[in-house]
Short mmCIF file of C-alpha atoms in Angstrom, two decimals:
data_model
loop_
_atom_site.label_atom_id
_atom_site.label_comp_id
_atom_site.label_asym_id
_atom_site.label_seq_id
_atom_site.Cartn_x
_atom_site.Cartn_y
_atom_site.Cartn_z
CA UNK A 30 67.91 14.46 -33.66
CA UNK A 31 69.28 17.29 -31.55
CA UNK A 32 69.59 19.35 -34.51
CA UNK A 33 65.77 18.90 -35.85
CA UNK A 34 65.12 19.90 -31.41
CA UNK A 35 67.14 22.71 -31.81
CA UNK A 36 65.48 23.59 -35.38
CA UNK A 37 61.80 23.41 -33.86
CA UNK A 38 62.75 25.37 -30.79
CA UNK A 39 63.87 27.76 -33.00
CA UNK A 40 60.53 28.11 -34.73
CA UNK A 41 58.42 27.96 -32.07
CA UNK A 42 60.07 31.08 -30.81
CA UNK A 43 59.80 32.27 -33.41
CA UNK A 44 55.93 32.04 -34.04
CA UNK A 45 55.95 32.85 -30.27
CA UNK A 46 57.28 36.00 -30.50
CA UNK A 47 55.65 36.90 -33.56
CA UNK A 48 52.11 36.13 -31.57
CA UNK A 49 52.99 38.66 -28.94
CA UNK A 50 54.30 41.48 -30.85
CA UNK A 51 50.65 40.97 -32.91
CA UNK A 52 49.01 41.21 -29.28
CA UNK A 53 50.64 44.21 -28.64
CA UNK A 54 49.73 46.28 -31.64
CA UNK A 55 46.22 44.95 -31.69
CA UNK A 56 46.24 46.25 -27.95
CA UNK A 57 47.74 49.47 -29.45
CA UNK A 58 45.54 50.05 -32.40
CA UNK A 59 42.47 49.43 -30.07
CA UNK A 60 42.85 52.11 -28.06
CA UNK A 61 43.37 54.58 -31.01
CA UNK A 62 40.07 53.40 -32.62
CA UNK A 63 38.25 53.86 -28.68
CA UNK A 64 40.28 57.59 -28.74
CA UNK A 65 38.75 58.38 -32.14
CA UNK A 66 35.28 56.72 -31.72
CA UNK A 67 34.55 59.23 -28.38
CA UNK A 68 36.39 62.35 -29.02
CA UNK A 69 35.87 64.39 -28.18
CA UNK A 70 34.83 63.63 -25.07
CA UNK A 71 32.79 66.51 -23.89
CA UNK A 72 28.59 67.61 -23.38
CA UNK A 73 28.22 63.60 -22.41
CA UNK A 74 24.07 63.40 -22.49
CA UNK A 75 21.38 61.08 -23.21
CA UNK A 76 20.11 61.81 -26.31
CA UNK A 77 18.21 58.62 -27.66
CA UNK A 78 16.65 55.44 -25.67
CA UNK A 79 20.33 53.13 -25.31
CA UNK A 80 20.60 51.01 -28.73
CA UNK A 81 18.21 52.68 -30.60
CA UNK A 82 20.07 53.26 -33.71
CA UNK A 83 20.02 49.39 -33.99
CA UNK A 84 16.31 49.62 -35.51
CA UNK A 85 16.88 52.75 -36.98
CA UNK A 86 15.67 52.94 -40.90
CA UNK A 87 18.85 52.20 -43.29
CA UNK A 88 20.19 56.02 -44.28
CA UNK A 89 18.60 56.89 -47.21
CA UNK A 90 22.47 58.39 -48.78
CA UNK A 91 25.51 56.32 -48.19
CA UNK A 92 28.30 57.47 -49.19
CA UNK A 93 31.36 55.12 -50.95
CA UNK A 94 34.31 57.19 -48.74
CA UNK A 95 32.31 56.26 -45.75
CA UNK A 96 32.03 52.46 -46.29
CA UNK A 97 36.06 52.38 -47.38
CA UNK A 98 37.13 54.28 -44.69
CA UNK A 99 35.17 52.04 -41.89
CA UNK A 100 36.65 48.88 -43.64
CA UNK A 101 40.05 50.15 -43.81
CA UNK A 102 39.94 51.19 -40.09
CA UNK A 103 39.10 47.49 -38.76
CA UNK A 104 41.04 45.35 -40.98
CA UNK A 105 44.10 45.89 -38.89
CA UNK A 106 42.38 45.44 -36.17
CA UNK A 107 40.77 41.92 -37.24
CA UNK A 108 44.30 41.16 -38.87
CA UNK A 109 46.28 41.80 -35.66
CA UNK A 110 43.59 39.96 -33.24
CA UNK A 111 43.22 36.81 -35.24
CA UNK A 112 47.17 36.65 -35.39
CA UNK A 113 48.04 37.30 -32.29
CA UNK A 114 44.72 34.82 -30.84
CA UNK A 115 47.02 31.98 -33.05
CA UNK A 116 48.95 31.54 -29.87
CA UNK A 117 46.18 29.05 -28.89
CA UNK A 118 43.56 28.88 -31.03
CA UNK A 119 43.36 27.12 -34.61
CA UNK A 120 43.38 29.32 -37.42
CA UNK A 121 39.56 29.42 -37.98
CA UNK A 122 38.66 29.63 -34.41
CA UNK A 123 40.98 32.90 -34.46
CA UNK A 124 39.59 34.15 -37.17
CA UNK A 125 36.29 33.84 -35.95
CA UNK A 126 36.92 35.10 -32.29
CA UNK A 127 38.87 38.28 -33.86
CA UNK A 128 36.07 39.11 -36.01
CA UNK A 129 33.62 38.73 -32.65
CA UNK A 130 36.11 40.86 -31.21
CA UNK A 131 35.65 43.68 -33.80
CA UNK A 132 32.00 43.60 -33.81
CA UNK A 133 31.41 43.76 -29.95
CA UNK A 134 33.87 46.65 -30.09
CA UNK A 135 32.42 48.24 -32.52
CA UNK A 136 28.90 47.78 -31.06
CA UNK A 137 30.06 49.35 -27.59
CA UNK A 138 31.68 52.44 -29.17
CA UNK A 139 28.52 53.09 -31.42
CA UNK A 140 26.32 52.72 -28.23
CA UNK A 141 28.66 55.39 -26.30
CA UNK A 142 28.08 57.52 -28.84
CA UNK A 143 23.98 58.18 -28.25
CA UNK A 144 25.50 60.27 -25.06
CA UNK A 145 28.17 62.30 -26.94
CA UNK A 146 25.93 64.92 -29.27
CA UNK A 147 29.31 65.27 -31.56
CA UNK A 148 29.06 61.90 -32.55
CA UNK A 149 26.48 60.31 -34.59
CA UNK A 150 25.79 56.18 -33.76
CA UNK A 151 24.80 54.37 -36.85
CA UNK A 152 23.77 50.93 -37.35
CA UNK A 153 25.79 51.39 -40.93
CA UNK A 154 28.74 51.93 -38.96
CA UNK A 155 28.61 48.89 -36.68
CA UNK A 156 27.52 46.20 -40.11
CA UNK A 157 30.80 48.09 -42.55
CA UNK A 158 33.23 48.01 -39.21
CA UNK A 159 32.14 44.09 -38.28
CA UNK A 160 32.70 43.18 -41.87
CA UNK A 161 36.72 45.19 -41.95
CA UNK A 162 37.22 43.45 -38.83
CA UNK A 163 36.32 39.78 -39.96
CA UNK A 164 37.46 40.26 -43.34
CA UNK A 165 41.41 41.56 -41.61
CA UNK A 166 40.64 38.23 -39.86
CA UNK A 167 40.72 35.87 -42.58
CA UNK A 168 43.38 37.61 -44.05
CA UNK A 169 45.80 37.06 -41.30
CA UNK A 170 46.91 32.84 -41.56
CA UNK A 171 48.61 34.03 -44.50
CA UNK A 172 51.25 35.82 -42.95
CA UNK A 173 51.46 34.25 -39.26
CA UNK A 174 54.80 32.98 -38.12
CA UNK A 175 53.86 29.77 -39.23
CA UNK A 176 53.64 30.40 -42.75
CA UNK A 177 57.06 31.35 -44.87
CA UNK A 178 55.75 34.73 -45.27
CA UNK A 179 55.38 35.02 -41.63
CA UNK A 180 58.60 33.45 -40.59
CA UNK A 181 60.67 36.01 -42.57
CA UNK A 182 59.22 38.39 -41.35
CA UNK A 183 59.96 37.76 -37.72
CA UNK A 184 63.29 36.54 -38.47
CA UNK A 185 63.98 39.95 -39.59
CA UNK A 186 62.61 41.62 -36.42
CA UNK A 187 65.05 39.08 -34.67
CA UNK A 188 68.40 39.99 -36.55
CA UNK A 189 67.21 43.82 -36.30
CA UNK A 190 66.64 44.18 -32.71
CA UNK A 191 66.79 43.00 -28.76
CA UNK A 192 64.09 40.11 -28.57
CA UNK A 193 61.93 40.15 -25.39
CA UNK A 194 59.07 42.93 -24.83
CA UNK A 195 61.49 46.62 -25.72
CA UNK A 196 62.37 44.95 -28.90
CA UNK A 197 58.71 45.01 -29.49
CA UNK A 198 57.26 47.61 -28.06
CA UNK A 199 59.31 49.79 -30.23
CA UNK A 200 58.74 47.65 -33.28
CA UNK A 201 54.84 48.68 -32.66
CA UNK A 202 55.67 51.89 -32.65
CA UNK A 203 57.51 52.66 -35.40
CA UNK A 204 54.72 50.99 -37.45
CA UNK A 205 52.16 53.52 -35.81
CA UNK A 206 54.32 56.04 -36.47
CA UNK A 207 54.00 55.16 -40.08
CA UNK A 208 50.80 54.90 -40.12
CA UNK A 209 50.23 58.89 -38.61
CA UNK A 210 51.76 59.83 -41.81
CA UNK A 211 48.16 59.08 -43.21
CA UNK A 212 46.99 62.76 -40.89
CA UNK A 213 47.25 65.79 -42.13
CA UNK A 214 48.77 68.12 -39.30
CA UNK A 215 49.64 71.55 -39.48
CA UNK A 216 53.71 70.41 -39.69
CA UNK A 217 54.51 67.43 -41.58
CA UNK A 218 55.81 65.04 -38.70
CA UNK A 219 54.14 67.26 -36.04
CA UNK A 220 52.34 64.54 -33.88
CA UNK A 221 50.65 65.48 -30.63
CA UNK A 222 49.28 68.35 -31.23
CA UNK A 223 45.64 68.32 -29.40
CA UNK A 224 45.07 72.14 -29.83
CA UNK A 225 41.91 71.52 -31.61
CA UNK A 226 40.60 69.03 -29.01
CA UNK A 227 41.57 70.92 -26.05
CA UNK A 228 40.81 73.85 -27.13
CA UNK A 229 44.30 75.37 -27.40
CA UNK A 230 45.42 78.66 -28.60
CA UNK A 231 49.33 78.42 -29.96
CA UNK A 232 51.72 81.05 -27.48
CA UNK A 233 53.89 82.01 -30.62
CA UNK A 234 52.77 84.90 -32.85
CA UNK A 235 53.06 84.49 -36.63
CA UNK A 236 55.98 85.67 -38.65
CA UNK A 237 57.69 84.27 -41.50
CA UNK A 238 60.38 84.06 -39.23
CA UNK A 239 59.35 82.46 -36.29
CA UNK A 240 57.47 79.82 -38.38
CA UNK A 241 59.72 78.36 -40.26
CA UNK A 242 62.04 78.07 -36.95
CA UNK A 243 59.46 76.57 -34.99
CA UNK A 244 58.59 74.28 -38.42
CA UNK A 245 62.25 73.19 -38.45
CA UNK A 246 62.46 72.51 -34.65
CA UNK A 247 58.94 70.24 -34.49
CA UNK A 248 60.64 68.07 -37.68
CA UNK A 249 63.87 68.12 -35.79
CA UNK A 250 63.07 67.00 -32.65
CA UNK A 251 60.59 64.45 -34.33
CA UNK A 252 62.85 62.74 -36.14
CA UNK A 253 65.46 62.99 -33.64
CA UNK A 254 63.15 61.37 -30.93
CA UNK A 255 62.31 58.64 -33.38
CA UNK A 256 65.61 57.65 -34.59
CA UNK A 257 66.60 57.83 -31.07
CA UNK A 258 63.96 55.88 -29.54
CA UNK A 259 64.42 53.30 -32.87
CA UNK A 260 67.84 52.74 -31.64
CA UNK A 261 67.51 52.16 -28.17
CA UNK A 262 65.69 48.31 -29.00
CA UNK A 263 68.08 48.32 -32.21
CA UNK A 264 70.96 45.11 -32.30
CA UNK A 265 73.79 47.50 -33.51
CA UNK A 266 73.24 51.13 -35.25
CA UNK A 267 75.32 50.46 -38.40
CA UNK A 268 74.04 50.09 -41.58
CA UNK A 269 71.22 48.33 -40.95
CA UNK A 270 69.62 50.88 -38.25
CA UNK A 271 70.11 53.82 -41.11
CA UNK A 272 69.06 51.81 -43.44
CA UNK A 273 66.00 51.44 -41.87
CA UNK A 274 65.53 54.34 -40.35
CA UNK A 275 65.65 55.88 -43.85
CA UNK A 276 62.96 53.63 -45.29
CA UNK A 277 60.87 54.60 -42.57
CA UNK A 278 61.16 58.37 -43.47
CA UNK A 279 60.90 57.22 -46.88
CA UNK A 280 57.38 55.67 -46.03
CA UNK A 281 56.51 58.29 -43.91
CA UNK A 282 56.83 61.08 -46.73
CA UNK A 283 55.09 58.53 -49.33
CA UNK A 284 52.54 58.27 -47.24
CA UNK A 285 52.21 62.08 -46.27
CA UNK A 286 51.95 62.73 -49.96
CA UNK A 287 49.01 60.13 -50.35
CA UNK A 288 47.33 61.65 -47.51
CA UNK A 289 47.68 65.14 -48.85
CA UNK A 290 46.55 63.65 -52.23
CA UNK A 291 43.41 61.70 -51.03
CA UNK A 292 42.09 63.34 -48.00
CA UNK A 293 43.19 67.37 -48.73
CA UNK A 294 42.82 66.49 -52.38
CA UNK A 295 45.32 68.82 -52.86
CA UNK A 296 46.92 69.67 -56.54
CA UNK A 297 50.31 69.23 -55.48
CA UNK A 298 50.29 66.56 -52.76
CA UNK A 299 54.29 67.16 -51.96
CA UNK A 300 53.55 70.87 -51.38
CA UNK A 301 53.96 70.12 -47.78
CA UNK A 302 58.05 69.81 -48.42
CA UNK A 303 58.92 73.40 -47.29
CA UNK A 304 62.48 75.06 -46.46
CA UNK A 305 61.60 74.34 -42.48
CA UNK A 306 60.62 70.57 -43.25
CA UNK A 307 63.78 70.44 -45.16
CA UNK A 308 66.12 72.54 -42.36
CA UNK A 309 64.35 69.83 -39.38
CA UNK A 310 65.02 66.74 -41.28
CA UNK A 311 68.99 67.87 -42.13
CA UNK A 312 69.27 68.82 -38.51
CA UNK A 313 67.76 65.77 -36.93
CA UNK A 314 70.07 63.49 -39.30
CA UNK A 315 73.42 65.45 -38.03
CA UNK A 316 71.56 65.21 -34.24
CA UNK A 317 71.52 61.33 -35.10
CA UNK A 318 75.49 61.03 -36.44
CA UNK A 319 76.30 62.85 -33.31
CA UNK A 320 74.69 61.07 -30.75
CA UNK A 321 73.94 57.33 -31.67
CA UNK A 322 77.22 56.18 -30.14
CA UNK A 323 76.15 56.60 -26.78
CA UNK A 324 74.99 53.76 -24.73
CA UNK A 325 71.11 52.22 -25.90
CA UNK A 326 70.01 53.10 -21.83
CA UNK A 327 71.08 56.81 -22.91
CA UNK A 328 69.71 56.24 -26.47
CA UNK A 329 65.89 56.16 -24.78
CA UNK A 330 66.52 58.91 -22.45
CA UNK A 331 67.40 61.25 -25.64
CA UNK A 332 64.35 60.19 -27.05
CA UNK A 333 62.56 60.49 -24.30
CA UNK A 334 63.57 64.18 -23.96
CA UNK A 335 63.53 65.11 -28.10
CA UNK A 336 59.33 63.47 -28.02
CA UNK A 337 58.44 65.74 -24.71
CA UNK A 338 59.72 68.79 -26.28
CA UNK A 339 58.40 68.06 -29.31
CA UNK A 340 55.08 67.79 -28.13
CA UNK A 341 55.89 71.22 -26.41
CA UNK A 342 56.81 72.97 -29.07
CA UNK A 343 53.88 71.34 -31.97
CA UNK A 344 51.34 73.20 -29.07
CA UNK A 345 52.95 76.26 -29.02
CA UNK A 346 53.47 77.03 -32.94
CA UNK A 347 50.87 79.40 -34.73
CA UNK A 348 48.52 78.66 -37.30
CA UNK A 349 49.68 79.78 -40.82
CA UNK A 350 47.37 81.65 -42.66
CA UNK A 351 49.13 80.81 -45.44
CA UNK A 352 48.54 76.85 -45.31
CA UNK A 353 45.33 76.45 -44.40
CA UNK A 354 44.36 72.58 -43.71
CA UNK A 355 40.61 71.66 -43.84
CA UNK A 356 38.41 71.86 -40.91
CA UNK A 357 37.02 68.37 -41.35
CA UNK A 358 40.57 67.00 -40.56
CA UNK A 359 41.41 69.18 -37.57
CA UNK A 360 38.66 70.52 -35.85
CA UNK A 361 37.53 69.33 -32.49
CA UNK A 362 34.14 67.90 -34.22
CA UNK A 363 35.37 66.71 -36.96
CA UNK A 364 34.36 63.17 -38.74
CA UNK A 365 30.93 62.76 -37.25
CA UNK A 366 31.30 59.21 -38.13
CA UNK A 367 33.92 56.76 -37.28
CA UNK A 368 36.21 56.74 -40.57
CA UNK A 369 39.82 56.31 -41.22
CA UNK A 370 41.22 59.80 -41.35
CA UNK A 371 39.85 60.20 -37.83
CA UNK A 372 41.41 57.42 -36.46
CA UNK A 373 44.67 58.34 -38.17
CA UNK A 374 43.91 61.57 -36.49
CA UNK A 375 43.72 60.07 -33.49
CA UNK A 376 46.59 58.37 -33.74
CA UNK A 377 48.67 61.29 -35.02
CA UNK A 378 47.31 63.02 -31.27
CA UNK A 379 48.25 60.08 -28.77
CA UNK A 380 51.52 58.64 -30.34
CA UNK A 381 54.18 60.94 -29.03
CA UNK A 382 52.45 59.99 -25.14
CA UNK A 383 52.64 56.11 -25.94
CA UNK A 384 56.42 56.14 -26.97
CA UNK A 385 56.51 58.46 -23.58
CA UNK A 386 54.79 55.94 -21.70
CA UNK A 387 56.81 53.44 -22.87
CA UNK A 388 60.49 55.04 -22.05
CA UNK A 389 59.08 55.84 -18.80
CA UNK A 390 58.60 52.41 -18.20
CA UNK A 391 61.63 51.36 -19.91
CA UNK A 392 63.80 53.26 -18.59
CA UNK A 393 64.09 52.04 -14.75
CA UNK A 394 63.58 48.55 -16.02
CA UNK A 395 66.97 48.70 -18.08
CA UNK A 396 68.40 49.88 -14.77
CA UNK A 397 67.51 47.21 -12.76
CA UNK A 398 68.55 45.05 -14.91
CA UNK A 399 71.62 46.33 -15.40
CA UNK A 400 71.05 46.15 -19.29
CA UNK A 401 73.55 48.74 -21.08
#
């Protein structure tokens, strides 16, 4: 009897914690889409009577990449709502609220965007967005903590790293992380750079030089801020923190490679693997050897440091004339409609200032608490 207590404790912390940790990338991934629905935010103006676009006449060309990129960008969304709304609700009654969720979002953003003259609202938008964010919904009982699927899943994030909010917050994270892979910024693993939203002119001139320093510096510090920041909420950083900090970078590069192969369409979608990229990623890994003895309270401070002066450095680099990337990804206007390489773009922007945000906040917490 105390045993089958102990066992059902057991899983409903485990379904518990699994619940919040959903919450708090749903929270996450919702302010990404809100970044990339209203950037960029400037020349605010009425332009049409408010909710026009409801009754406008269906667009006479639709284009396929359109429709898959709006799905794609609210499944996760629906997905990570109806899970973490399981706390309380019955499966279909989370399903159903997640997918309300979605659509009022997704009707608010498309009404902010009659005053923004960069952005174009569409009544296509808000029916293809509704239908990724119901349809991420339903998909989501299958792996809550309830389900086998589910519990294995959390049970891994449990023998991995420190349970309680850190262990989570930098769980989200990393999977954001993963997912700005899916940009296409000037440096491979150069997140934060908002030169073409603010406006932004990079302080270094161009040599061959001083590029592929400043390339090797921006993957450096990167990495090294990742790793660092990964094992500040890890359990212990032997094998299991580099073995998963190297199937992270292993994702990350797939994923830069299917991004260079189905947004930039390029011929050779590893192209992006240069002598800097190279030169960053060897020095971050002998950065890591070196430091990730030091205490997890010291851990977060190093990353908090490597991710500031990353996001220094990414603003300062040149352009290379010799890499161009397309407008459509990079300029301030691009993606007049709300797709998935803008919001991956607009993830790629604001990550490096939510892991700052969260060591910030982390780190006098840890202190008070006299944790490590």
């Amino acid at each position: 009897m105390v045993l089958d207590s102990q066992s059902a404790a057991t899983a409903h912390g485990v379904q518990s914690r699994g619940y919040k940790l959903a919450g708090m990338a749903a929270l996450a991934y919702s302010l990404v889409i809100i970044y990339a629905s209203l950037q960029p935010f400037v020349d605010w103006r009425a332009l049409d009577p408010f909710g026009n676009f409801l009754l406008a006449p269906w667009p006479r060309w639709i284009t396929v990449d359109d429709i898959v990129f709006n799905l794609a960008a609210y499944i996760p969304l629906g997905f990570l709502l109806a899970t973490s709304l399981r706390a309380r609700r019955t499966p279909a009654a989370a399903a159903m609220i997640a997918g309300l969720i979605c659509a009022a979002l997704s009707l608010a953003l498309e009404s902010v965007q009659q005053y923004l003259p960069a952005r174009i609202a569409s009544n296509v938008d808000f029916l293809v967005n509704t239908c990724g964010g119901v349809g991420g919904a339903m998909l989501a009982p299958l792996f809550s903590p309830g389900q086998r699927l589910g519990h294995t899943l959390v049970s891994l994030r449990n023998r991995g790293f420190v349970s309680g909010t850190p262990g989570d917050a930098v769980l989200v994270l990393a999977g954001l992380w993963l997912l700005t892979q899916l940009h296409a910024p000037i440096i491979a693993l150069g997140n934060g750079d908002l030169r073409s939203s603010i406006g932004w002119v990079g302080l270094l001139r161009y040599t061959p030089g001083t590029y592929l320093l400043a390339e090797a510096g921006v993957v450096m510090l990167n990495v090294t801020g990742f790793g660092m920041l990964l094992a500040s909420a890890a359990r212990d950083t032997g094998t299991g923190y580099w073995r998963a900090l190297a199937l992270l970078i292993a994702g990350a590069c797939t994923l830069r490679a299917a991004a260079a192969a189905l947004l930039l369409r390029t011929e050779n979608s590893w192209s992006w693997l240069t002598p800097g990229f190279g030169l960053g990623l060897a020095a971050a890994l002998v950065t890591l050897l070196a430091l990730i003895r030091v205490p997890p309270r010291v851990r977060a401070a190093l990353a908090l440091f490597a991710l500031l002066a990353a996001v220094v450095l990414v603003n300062m680099i040149p352009e290379n004339p010799y890499r161009p990337v397309p407008s459509y990804l990079l300029a301030g206007g691009a993606g007049h409609l709300l797709n998935f390489a803008g919001i991956m773009r607009a993830l790629s922007d604001i990550w490096p200032f939510l892991a700052i945000a969260f060591l910030l906040f982390s780190l006098p917490a840890r202190h008070r608490n006299g944790q490590y």
